[in-house]
Amino acid sequence: MNVAILGATGSIGRNALDLAAAFPGRLRITAMSCASQVRVMAEAVRVHRPRLVAVAGPGERRELLALLSGLGVGEPPEIVCGAEGCAAVAAESEAEVVLSAIVGLAGLPPTLAAVERGRKVALANKESLVAGGELLLPLARRTGAEIIPVDSEHSALFQLLGGLSCSGEVRRLILTASGGPFRGRPAAALEKVTREEALAHPRWSMGPQVTCDSATMMNKGLELIEAHHLFGLPYDRLDVLVHPQSVVHALVEYVDGTQSAVLSPPDMRLAIAYALSHPRRWPLLPGSSGPGLAGFSPLDLPGLSGDRGGPGNLSFELPDHETFPALRLAEAAGREGGTAPAVLLGANEEAVRLFLDGRIGFLDIPRLVSQTLEALPAEPLADLAQIRAVSVEARRLAGSLALKFAGRRPVF
Ligand code: NAD
Ligand code: MG
């Protein structure tokens, strides 16, 4: 399977490269992109030898060429730059599937480029669906592009449903959420939490944006919007359950009251591998066909018990909307539709950036998002240019609204 990876140096991208290193006969990387982590890219190019690489700009291109020469890579790949470079990676002709794993709204244009060309897309970049789902899914239907979710909850639902469509026998879909590092704490205790605390996710190892979004529960709100577009169900038939062990990733409830679930260790390599191997499964566990993935062991249900040093037996609870208002903010923006999710995303990306820079407090994140949504009423969605414009405006507005929080927040 030939793969082009958008965002190859990120958490998802590196997990995909791990898979390619473990299964060289099954997976070959023909193209990859990154923004500016040129050192990580140089090493990845040395190992995987793609034909085409995209980096942020000419400076990164020069740096990468110098690093590759230092690493003894005799024939460097073609190196292209910027948003056009990402679009070229999305269109690379030898790739049979494009893994869309850029973080943020920057992932939408190359994802659209891949879908426009009717490519198979393994979609990790949830922002593409959140802001652009109203464009992306109809476009995929027109071009015949296959979209396979990589986000673990949506991968689980895709596996349970055998695809993206829900039969009339499906009553509702349930996404699980770990609850993040602040589960169980009252809102007052979150006013002064630090960047380090917010980034210390108890179960998953991910990039900073999605980790912080998990701490606010915005991530689960974005995932509701993602599920709405992917599986075509109204929000009334999409639910969230907090499940701190992150072993059950999603459930399907049928009209007869039966629920089925997907269980696995919390390791994104499973969801990435499934998106690439679908409809088959690769032997990630050691067995007769090979050693499997390094550091990967099967789910040990009895071993989950706290008595045996595990995260505890499987438990489920309802989300605490008072402490984590971002979940409802996102759901409301999803229900509103049009440009509202792009406003939500733009404001949230800016608020998370300001929080991670120590300029605003943790609880200011949903405050800023809520105020930005109030100030920018939703419009019907027209095209990518409108999404870009709306998101830039939401970022700008959230940034200026933040000034009034910044003065009274501890800077850590
Ligand atoms: P990350 O921050 O670790 O990596 C992001 C990648 O995107 C890097 O390769 C970076 O160079 C590239 N990038 C960043 N900004 C860019 C820009 N403006 N233009 C081009 N490239 C740019 O992010 P991640 O955690 O790997 O997440 C990637 C996507 O997958 C996100 O949409 C996230 O929500 C989704 N996701 C991630 C996980 C996870 O386990 N990390 C789980 C589920 C979904
Ligand atoms: Mg997820």
Short mmCIF file of C-alpha atoms and ligand atoms in Angstrom, two decimals:
data_model
loop_
_atom_site.label_atom_id
_atom_site.label_comp_id
_atom_site.label_asym_id
_atom_site.label_seq_id
_atom_site.Cartn_x
_atom_site.Cartn_y
_atom_site.Cartn_z
CA MET A 1 0.00 0.00 0.00
CA ASN A 2 1.55 3.32 -1.10
CA VAL A 3 0.75 6.19 1.23
CA ALA A 4 1.15 9.98 1.14
CA ILE A 5 1.24 11.50 4.63
CA LEU A 6 0.16 15.07 5.27
CA GLY A 7 1.66 16.06 8.64
CA ALA A 8 4.26 13.27 8.76
CA THR A 9 6.24 14.77 11.66
CA GLY A 10 3.28 15.03 14.06
CA SER A 11 1.98 12.51 16.54
CA ILE A 12 -0.28 10.73 14.01
CA GLY A 13 2.31 11.06 11.25
CA ARG A 14 5.07 9.51 13.38
CA ASN A 15 2.75 6.68 14.42
CA ALA A 16 2.12 6.00 10.73
CA LEU A 17 5.88 6.01 10.05
CA ASP A 18 6.28 3.51 12.89
CA LEU A 19 3.80 1.24 11.16
CA ALA A 20 5.65 1.61 7.86
CA ALA A 21 8.93 0.70 9.58
CA ALA A 22 7.30 -2.36 11.21
CA PHE A 23 5.54 -3.51 8.02
CA PRO A 24 7.80 -2.51 5.12
CA GLY A 25 6.21 -5.11 2.88
CA ARG A 26 2.72 -3.72 3.42
CA LEU A 27 3.29 0.02 3.62
CA ARG A 28 5.45 2.31 1.51
CA ILE A 29 5.58 6.09 1.98
CA THR A 30 5.72 7.88 -1.37
CA ALA A 31 5.19 11.46 -0.20
CA MET A 32 5.08 13.38 3.04
CA SER A 33 4.68 16.90 4.36
CA CYS A 34 5.54 18.86 7.48
CA ALA A 35 5.51 22.49 8.52
CA SER A 36 8.88 23.19 10.10
CA GLN A 37 10.12 20.11 12.02
CA VAL A 38 12.85 19.66 9.46
CA ARG A 39 15.11 17.46 11.59
CA VAL A 40 12.35 14.91 12.17
CA MET A 41 11.57 15.06 8.46
CA ALA A 42 15.21 14.52 7.48
CA GLU A 43 15.40 11.35 9.55
CA ALA A 44 12.06 10.16 8.16
CA VAL A 45 13.28 10.76 4.60
CA ARG A 46 16.48 8.83 5.34
CA VAL A 47 14.47 5.83 6.54
CA HIS A 48 11.46 5.87 4.19
CA ARG A 49 12.85 7.46 0.99
CA PRO A 50 9.69 9.15 -0.30
CA ARG A 51 9.63 10.56 -3.83
CA LEU A 52 8.11 13.92 -2.79
CA VAL A 53 8.35 16.04 0.35
CA ALA A 54 6.59 19.31 1.26
CA VAL A 55 7.91 21.74 3.88
CA ALA A 56 6.76 25.19 5.02
CA GLY A 57 8.99 27.37 2.83
CA PRO A 58 12.32 27.88 1.01
CA GLY A 59 14.25 28.23 4.31
CA GLU A 60 13.05 24.81 5.48
CA ARG A 61 13.79 23.40 2.02
CA ARG A 62 17.43 24.57 2.20
CA GLU A 63 17.78 23.25 5.74
CA LEU A 64 16.31 19.88 4.79
CA LEU A 65 18.65 19.52 1.80
CA ALA A 66 21.65 20.28 4.04
CA LEU A 67 20.51 17.78 6.67
CA LEU A 68 19.92 15.08 4.05
CA SER A 69 23.37 15.59 2.61
CA GLY A 70 24.78 15.31 6.16
CA LEU A 71 22.85 12.06 6.60
CA GLY A 72 24.35 10.70 3.39
CA VAL A 73 21.07 10.63 1.45
CA GLY A 74 22.52 10.65 -2.06
CA GLU A 75 19.38 11.27 -4.07
CA PRO A 76 17.14 13.66 -2.14
CA PRO A 77 13.40 13.65 -2.90
CA GLU A 78 11.70 16.44 -4.81
CA ILE A 79 11.04 19.14 -2.17
CA VAL A 80 8.11 21.52 -2.59
CA CYS A 81 6.86 24.30 -0.31
CA GLY A 82 3.86 25.77 1.47
CA ALA A 83 0.16 25.14 0.90
CA GLU A 84 0.82 24.30 -2.76
CA GLY A 85 3.40 21.76 -1.64
CA CYS A 86 0.84 20.12 0.68
CA ALA A 87 -1.65 19.98 -2.21
CA ALA A 88 1.05 18.29 -4.34
CA VAL A 89 1.57 15.67 -1.61
CA ALA A 90 -2.21 15.13 -1.50
CA ALA A 91 -2.15 14.57 -5.27
CA GLU A 92 1.03 12.46 -5.50
CA SER A 93 0.33 9.96 -8.21
CA GLU A 94 1.86 6.78 -6.77
CA ALA A 95 -0.02 7.01 -3.45
CA GLU A 96 -3.08 4.79 -3.15
CA VAL A 97 -4.21 6.53 0.02
CA VAL A 98 -3.62 9.96 1.56
CA LEU A 99 -3.27 10.09 5.34
CA SER A 100 -4.55 13.53 6.31
CA ALA A 101 -2.82 14.30 9.63
CA ILE A 102 -2.04 18.01 9.65
CA VAL A 103 -3.35 19.71 12.79
CA GLY A 104 -5.92 22.49 12.54
CA LEU A 105 -7.73 24.16 9.71
CA ALA A 106 -4.51 24.07 7.63
CA GLY A 107 -5.45 20.43 6.99
CA LEU A 108 -8.65 21.31 5.12
CA PRO A 109 -7.27 22.58 1.76
CA PRO A 110 -5.04 19.53 1.05
CA THR A 111 -7.81 17.20 2.26
CA LEU A 112 -10.22 18.88 -0.16
CA ALA A 113 -7.55 18.58 -2.88
CA ALA A 114 -7.32 14.82 -2.27
CA VAL A 115 -11.11 14.40 -2.21
CA GLU A 116 -11.51 16.50 -5.33
CA ARG A 117 -9.25 14.04 -7.14
CA GLY A 118 -11.34 11.11 -5.91
CA ARG A 119 -8.50 9.77 -3.75
CA LYS A 120 -8.90 7.43 -0.83
CA VAL A 121 -8.39 9.52 2.32
CA ALA A 122 -7.54 8.19 5.77
CA LEU A 123 -8.78 11.18 7.73
CA ALA A 124 -7.22 12.13 11.08
CA ASN A 125 -7.56 15.90 10.61
CA LYS A 126 -10.92 16.33 12.35
CA GLU A 127 -10.93 20.07 11.67
CA SER A 128 -11.55 19.30 7.97
CA LEU A 129 -14.86 17.73 8.89
CA VAL A 130 -15.75 20.19 11.64
CA ALA A 131 -15.33 23.32 9.51
CA GLY A 132 -15.79 21.81 6.06
CA GLY A 133 -17.98 18.73 6.53
CA GLU A 134 -20.85 20.38 4.63
CA LEU A 135 -18.52 20.66 1.60
CA LEU A 136 -16.30 17.61 2.03
CA LEU A 137 -18.89 14.81 2.22
CA PRO A 138 -20.98 15.96 -0.78
CA LEU A 139 -17.74 16.44 -2.74
CA ALA A 140 -16.62 12.90 -1.83
CA ARG A 141 -19.96 11.55 -3.04
CA ARG A 142 -19.50 13.38 -6.35
CA THR A 143 -15.88 12.34 -6.95
CA GLY A 144 -16.17 8.84 -5.48
CA ALA A 145 -13.41 9.57 -2.93
CA GLU A 146 -13.49 7.12 -0.06
CA ILE A 147 -13.11 8.68 3.40
CA ILE A 148 -11.99 6.42 6.23
CA PRO A 149 -11.87 7.92 9.71
CA VAL A 150 -8.71 7.68 11.80
CA ASP A 151 -9.95 9.43 14.95
CA SER A 152 -10.20 6.45 17.32
CA GLU A 153 -13.91 6.85 18.19
CA HIS A 154 -14.91 7.25 14.54
CA SER A 155 -12.66 4.40 13.49
CA ALA A 156 -14.48 2.26 16.07
CA LEU A 157 -17.88 3.32 14.69
CA PHE A 158 -16.69 2.69 11.12
CA GLN A 159 -15.64 -0.81 12.18
CA LEU A 160 -18.95 -1.45 13.98
CA LEU A 161 -21.11 -0.18 11.14
CA GLY A 162 -18.99 -1.68 8.38
CA GLY A 163 -18.73 1.73 6.70
CA LEU A 164 -20.08 5.25 6.98
CA SER A 165 -23.80 4.57 6.57
CA CYS A 166 -26.17 3.76 9.42
CA SER A 167 -29.03 1.37 8.71
CA GLY A 168 -32.52 2.07 10.07
CA GLU A 169 -31.69 -0.38 12.86
CA VAL A 170 -29.16 1.98 14.43
CA ARG A 171 -30.77 4.06 17.18
CA ARG A 172 -27.80 6.13 18.32
CA LEU A 173 -24.02 6.35 18.27
CA ILE A 174 -22.07 6.86 21.49
CA LEU A 175 -18.57 8.33 21.57
CA THR A 176 -16.49 7.76 24.67
CA ALA A 177 -14.25 10.42 26.20
CA SER A 178 -11.42 9.85 28.67
CA GLY A 179 -12.44 13.01 30.54
CA GLY A 180 -8.86 14.31 30.28
CA PRO A 181 -6.55 15.24 33.15
CA PHE A 182 -9.14 17.35 35.01
CA ARG A 183 -12.02 14.87 35.19
CA GLY A 184 -13.79 15.01 38.54
CA ARG A 185 -12.46 18.43 39.55
CA PRO A 186 -14.85 21.33 40.19
CA ALA A 187 -14.67 24.34 37.86
CA ALA A 188 -13.16 26.58 40.56
CA ALA A 189 -10.15 24.26 40.77
CA LEU A 190 -9.46 24.73 37.05
CA GLU A 191 -9.07 28.50 37.10
CA LYS A 192 -5.32 28.30 37.72
CA VAL A 193 -4.24 25.02 36.13
CA THR A 194 -1.02 25.23 34.12
CA ARG A 195 -0.08 24.38 30.57
CA GLU A 196 1.90 21.35 31.83
CA GLU A 197 -1.10 20.02 33.75
CA ALA A 198 -3.38 20.48 30.74
CA LEU A 199 -0.89 18.69 28.48
CA ALA A 200 -0.50 15.70 30.82
CA HIS A 201 -3.14 13.48 29.25
CA PRO A 202 -3.77 10.39 31.38
CA ARG A 203 -4.23 7.92 28.51
CA TRP A 204 -3.27 9.19 25.05
CA SER A 205 -0.04 10.65 23.73
CA MET A 206 -1.01 13.28 21.12
CA GLY A 207 -0.04 16.72 19.74
CA PRO A 208 -0.58 19.80 21.96
CA GLN A 209 -3.78 21.13 20.30
CA VAL A 210 -5.75 17.89 20.58
CA THR A 211 -4.35 17.21 24.07
CA CYS A 212 -5.47 20.62 25.32
CA ASP A 213 -8.83 20.13 23.55
CA SER A 214 -9.20 16.87 25.47
CA ALA A 215 -8.60 18.71 28.74
CA THR A 216 -11.39 21.23 27.97
CA MET A 217 -13.58 18.49 26.37
CA MET A 218 -13.72 20.65 23.23
CA ASN A 219 -12.20 17.64 21.50
CA LYS A 220 -15.30 15.55 22.18
CA GLY A 221 -17.51 18.38 20.93
CA LEU A 222 -15.50 18.53 17.70
CA GLU A 223 -15.86 14.77 17.45
CA LEU A 224 -19.66 15.02 17.71
CA ILE A 225 -19.59 17.33 14.68
CA GLU A 226 -17.19 14.93 12.96
CA ALA A 227 -19.54 12.00 13.64
CA HIS A 228 -22.58 13.97 12.45
CA HIS A 229 -20.95 14.55 9.05
CA LEU A 230 -19.35 11.12 8.68
CA PHE A 231 -22.32 8.99 9.68
CA GLY A 232 -25.14 11.36 8.73
CA LEU A 233 -27.06 11.19 12.01
CA PRO A 234 -28.74 14.17 13.70
CA TYR A 235 -27.21 15.41 16.96
CA ASP A 236 -30.12 13.96 18.97
CA ARG A 237 -28.84 10.51 18.04
CA LEU A 238 -25.21 11.18 18.99
CA ASP A 239 -24.11 10.89 22.61
CA VAL A 240 -21.00 11.12 24.74
CA LEU A 241 -20.04 8.94 27.70
CA VAL A 242 -17.01 9.62 29.88
CA HIS A 243 -14.95 6.44 30.16
CA PRO A 244 -11.63 7.13 31.94
CA GLN A 245 -9.90 3.87 30.98
CA SER A 246 -10.09 4.63 27.20
CA VAL A 247 -10.57 0.97 26.34
CA VAL A 248 -14.07 1.19 24.82
CA HIS A 249 -13.80 3.74 22.01
CA ALA A 250 -17.39 3.96 20.79
CA LEU A 251 -20.69 2.10 20.91
CA VAL A 252 -23.56 1.58 18.49
CA GLU A 253 -27.01 1.21 20.01
CA TYR A 254 -29.57 -0.64 17.90
CA VAL A 255 -33.34 -0.30 17.93
CA ASP A 256 -33.68 -3.52 19.97
CA GLY A 257 -31.62 -2.02 22.79
CA THR A 258 -28.46 -4.01 22.05
CA GLN A 259 -25.22 -2.07 22.16
CA SER A 260 -22.00 -3.18 20.50
CA ALA A 261 -18.59 -1.69 21.15
CA VAL A 262 -14.99 -1.70 19.96
CA LEU A 263 -12.38 -2.33 22.66
CA SER A 264 -8.62 -1.93 22.26
CA PRO A 265 -5.60 -0.50 24.04
CA PRO A 266 -5.43 3.31 23.61
CA ASP A 267 -2.88 3.30 20.79
CA MET A 268 -3.50 5.36 17.65
CA ARG A 269 -1.46 2.92 15.58
CA LEU A 270 -4.50 0.61 15.59
CA ALA A 271 -6.85 3.17 14.10
CA ILE A 272 -4.24 4.33 11.57
CA ALA A 273 -3.48 0.73 10.57
CA TYR A 274 -7.18 -0.06 10.21
CA ALA A 275 -7.78 2.97 7.99
CA LEU A 276 -4.92 1.84 5.75
CA SER A 277 -5.62 -1.90 5.77
CA HIS A 278 -9.44 -1.76 5.59
CA PRO A 279 -11.26 -4.02 4.82
CA ARG A 280 -8.43 -6.34 6.00
CA ARG A 281 -6.52 -6.25 9.29
CA TRP A 282 -2.75 -6.35 9.66
CA PRO A 283 -1.08 -8.61 12.26
CA LEU A 284 -0.10 -5.90 14.76
CA LEU A 285 0.23 -8.56 17.44
CA PRO A 286 3.18 -10.96 17.25
CA GLY A 287 2.30 -14.26 15.62
CA SER A 288 3.13 -16.66 12.84
CA SER A 289 3.32 -13.89 10.24
CA GLY A 290 5.88 -11.76 12.07
CA PRO A 291 6.96 -10.01 15.25
CA GLY A 292 4.13 -7.43 15.11
CA LEU A 293 4.46 -3.88 16.38
CA ALA A 294 7.19 -2.99 18.86
CA GLY A 295 5.82 -2.24 22.32
CA PHE A 296 2.31 -3.33 21.45
CA SER A 297 0.49 -5.94 23.51
CA PRO A 298 -3.06 -7.27 23.40
CA LEU A 299 -5.77 -5.88 25.61
CA ASP A 300 -5.62 -7.52 29.01
CA LEU A 301 -9.06 -7.03 30.54
CA PRO A 302 -8.37 -8.61 33.94
CA GLY A 303 -5.11 -6.59 34.06
CA LEU A 304 -7.10 -3.33 33.94
CA SER A 305 -8.06 -3.72 37.57
CA GLY A 306 -6.50 -1.20 39.94
CA ASP A 307 -5.39 -4.11 42.18
CA ARG A 308 -3.19 -5.31 39.33
CA GLY A 309 -1.68 -1.90 38.61
CA GLY A 310 -4.07 -1.10 35.75
CA PRO A 311 -6.16 2.04 35.18
CA GLY A 312 -9.19 0.42 36.87
CA ASN A 313 -12.15 -1.65 35.75
CA LEU A 314 -14.24 -0.26 32.92
CA SER A 315 -16.46 2.58 34.14
CA PHE A 316 -18.77 5.05 32.45
CA GLU A 317 -20.26 8.36 33.56
CA LEU A 318 -22.13 11.32 32.07
CA PRO A 319 -20.10 14.39 31.04
CA ASP A 320 -19.92 17.28 33.54
CA HIS A 321 -21.19 20.12 31.36
CA GLU A 322 -20.88 22.72 34.10
CA THR A 323 -17.13 22.25 34.48
CA PHE A 324 -16.51 21.55 30.80
CA PRO A 325 -18.82 23.89 28.84
CA ALA A 326 -16.81 23.47 25.60
CA LEU A 327 -18.61 20.23 24.80
CA ARG A 328 -22.01 21.93 24.60
CA LEU A 329 -20.56 24.98 22.84
CA ALA A 330 -19.29 22.73 20.09
CA GLU A 331 -22.50 20.75 19.85
CA ALA A 332 -24.50 24.00 19.58
CA ALA A 333 -22.18 25.25 16.81
CA GLY A 334 -22.60 21.91 15.04
CA ARG A 335 -26.38 22.11 15.27
CA GLU A 336 -26.28 25.66 13.95
CA GLY A 337 -24.11 24.55 11.02
CA GLY A 338 -22.96 26.85 8.20
CA THR A 339 -19.97 28.91 9.33
CA ALA A 340 -20.56 28.39 13.08
CA PRO A 341 -18.15 25.40 13.38
CA ALA A 342 -15.43 27.39 11.54
CA VAL A 343 -15.90 30.24 14.02
CA LEU A 344 -15.73 27.73 16.87
CA LEU A 345 -12.50 26.25 15.50
CA GLY A 346 -10.81 29.57 14.76
CA ALA A 347 -11.65 30.95 18.21
CA ASN A 348 -10.62 27.73 19.92
CA GLU A 349 -7.28 27.46 18.09
CA GLU A 350 -6.48 31.05 19.10
CA ALA A 351 -7.64 30.54 22.69
CA VAL A 352 -5.57 27.35 23.06
CA ARG A 353 -2.53 29.12 21.61
CA LEU A 354 -2.94 31.96 24.12
CA PHE A 355 -3.40 29.51 26.99
CA LEU A 356 -0.34 27.46 26.00
CA ASP A 357 1.64 30.73 25.77
CA GLY A 358 0.61 31.53 29.36
CA ARG A 359 -1.42 34.59 28.33
CA ILE A 360 -4.90 33.48 29.47
CA GLY A 361 -6.28 31.02 32.00
CA PHE A 362 -7.66 27.56 31.24
CA LEU A 363 -11.30 28.53 31.82
CA ASP A 364 -10.86 31.52 29.51
CA ILE A 365 -10.67 29.08 26.60
CA PRO A 366 -14.42 28.25 26.54
CA ARG A 367 -15.23 31.85 27.59
CA LEU A 368 -13.42 33.22 24.54
CA VAL A 369 -14.98 30.66 22.22
CA SER A 370 -18.46 31.42 23.54
CA GLN A 371 -18.04 35.19 23.21
CA THR A 372 -16.63 34.85 19.70
CA LEU A 373 -19.55 32.65 18.64
CA GLU A 374 -21.99 35.22 20.04
CA ALA A 375 -20.29 38.06 18.17
CA LEU A 376 -20.09 36.32 14.79
CA PRO A 377 -23.48 35.00 13.69
CA ALA A 378 -23.48 31.93 11.46
CA GLU A 379 -23.96 32.22 7.71
CA PRO A 380 -24.74 29.46 5.21
CA LEU A 381 -21.54 27.76 4.04
CA ALA A 382 -20.42 28.55 0.49
CA ASP A 383 -16.81 27.55 -0.08
CA LEU A 384 -13.29 27.15 1.26
CA ALA A 385 -12.49 30.87 0.87
CA GLN A 386 -15.39 31.72 3.17
CA ILE A 387 -14.24 29.17 5.78
CA ARG A 388 -10.75 30.70 5.69
CA ALA A 389 -12.08 34.25 6.03
CA VAL A 390 -14.44 33.35 8.86
CA SER A 391 -11.77 31.49 10.76
CA VAL A 392 -9.26 34.36 10.40
CA GLU A 393 -11.93 36.76 11.69
CA ALA A 394 -12.76 34.44 14.62
CA ARG A 395 -9.06 34.20 15.55
CA ARG A 396 -8.67 37.96 15.37
CA LEU A 397 -11.75 38.58 17.47
CA ALA A 398 -10.84 35.93 20.06
CA GLY A 399 -7.37 37.49 20.26
CA SER A 400 -8.74 40.95 20.93
CA LEU A 401 -11.36 39.66 23.41
CA ALA A 402 -8.52 37.88 25.21
CA LEU A 403 -6.81 41.17 26.01
CA LYS A 404 -9.37 41.83 28.68
CA PHE A 405 -8.71 38.42 30.30
CA ALA A 406 -4.94 38.63 29.98
CA GLY A 407 -4.53 41.44 32.48
CA ARG A 408 -6.02 39.47 35.34
CA ARG A 409 -4.54 36.02 34.69
CA PRO A 410 -1.42 34.56 36.26
CA VAL A 411 1.28 34.19 33.63
CA PHE A 412 3.17 30.94 34.23
P1 NAD B 1 0.71 17.35 15.80
O1 NAD B 1 0.68 18.75 16.30
O2 NAD B 1 1.48 16.34 16.57
O3 NAD B 1 1.27 17.32 14.30
C1 NAD B 1 0.77 18.13 13.30
C2 NAD B 1 1.45 17.93 11.96
O4 NAD B 1 0.91 18.93 11.06
C3 NAD B 1 2.96 18.13 11.96
O5 NAD B 1 3.55 17.28 11.01
C4 NAD B 1 3.13 19.58 11.50
O6 NAD B 1 4.37 19.83 10.86
C5 NAD B 1 1.97 19.74 10.54
N1 NAD B 1 1.47 21.11 10.45
C6 NAD B 1 1.13 21.91 11.50
N2 NAD B 1 0.69 23.09 11.05
C7 NAD B 1 0.76 23.05 9.69
C8 NAD B 1 0.46 23.98 8.65
N3 NAD B 1 0.01 25.21 8.93
N4 NAD B 1 0.65 23.59 7.37
C9 NAD B 1 1.12 22.35 7.09
N5 NAD B 1 1.42 21.43 8.04
C10 NAD B 1 1.26 21.79 9.30
O7 NAD B 1 -0.80 16.90 15.62
P2 NAD B 1 -1.44 15.45 15.85
O8 NAD B 1 -1.70 15.24 17.29
O9 NAD B 1 -0.67 14.43 15.08
O10 NAD B 1 -2.88 15.64 15.18
C11 NAD B 1 -3.06 15.68 13.79
C12 NAD B 1 -4.55 15.65 13.49
O11 NAD B 1 -5.07 14.38 13.90
C13 NAD B 1 -5.37 16.68 14.27
O12 NAD B 1 -6.41 17.13 13.47
C14 NAD B 1 -5.91 15.92 15.47
O13 NAD B 1 -7.12 16.44 15.96
C15 NAD B 1 -6.13 14.55 14.84
N6 NAD B 1 -6.07 13.46 15.83
C16 NAD B 1 -4.91 13.23 16.49
C17 NAD B 1 -4.83 12.19 17.41
C18 NAD B 1 -3.53 11.86 18.08
O14 NAD B 1 -3.43 10.82 18.72
N7 NAD B 1 -2.50 12.68 17.98
C19 NAD B 1 -5.97 11.41 17.68
C20 NAD B 1 -7.15 11.69 16.98
C21 NAD B 1 -7.18 12.71 16.04
MG MG B 2 -10.68 10.97 19.25
#
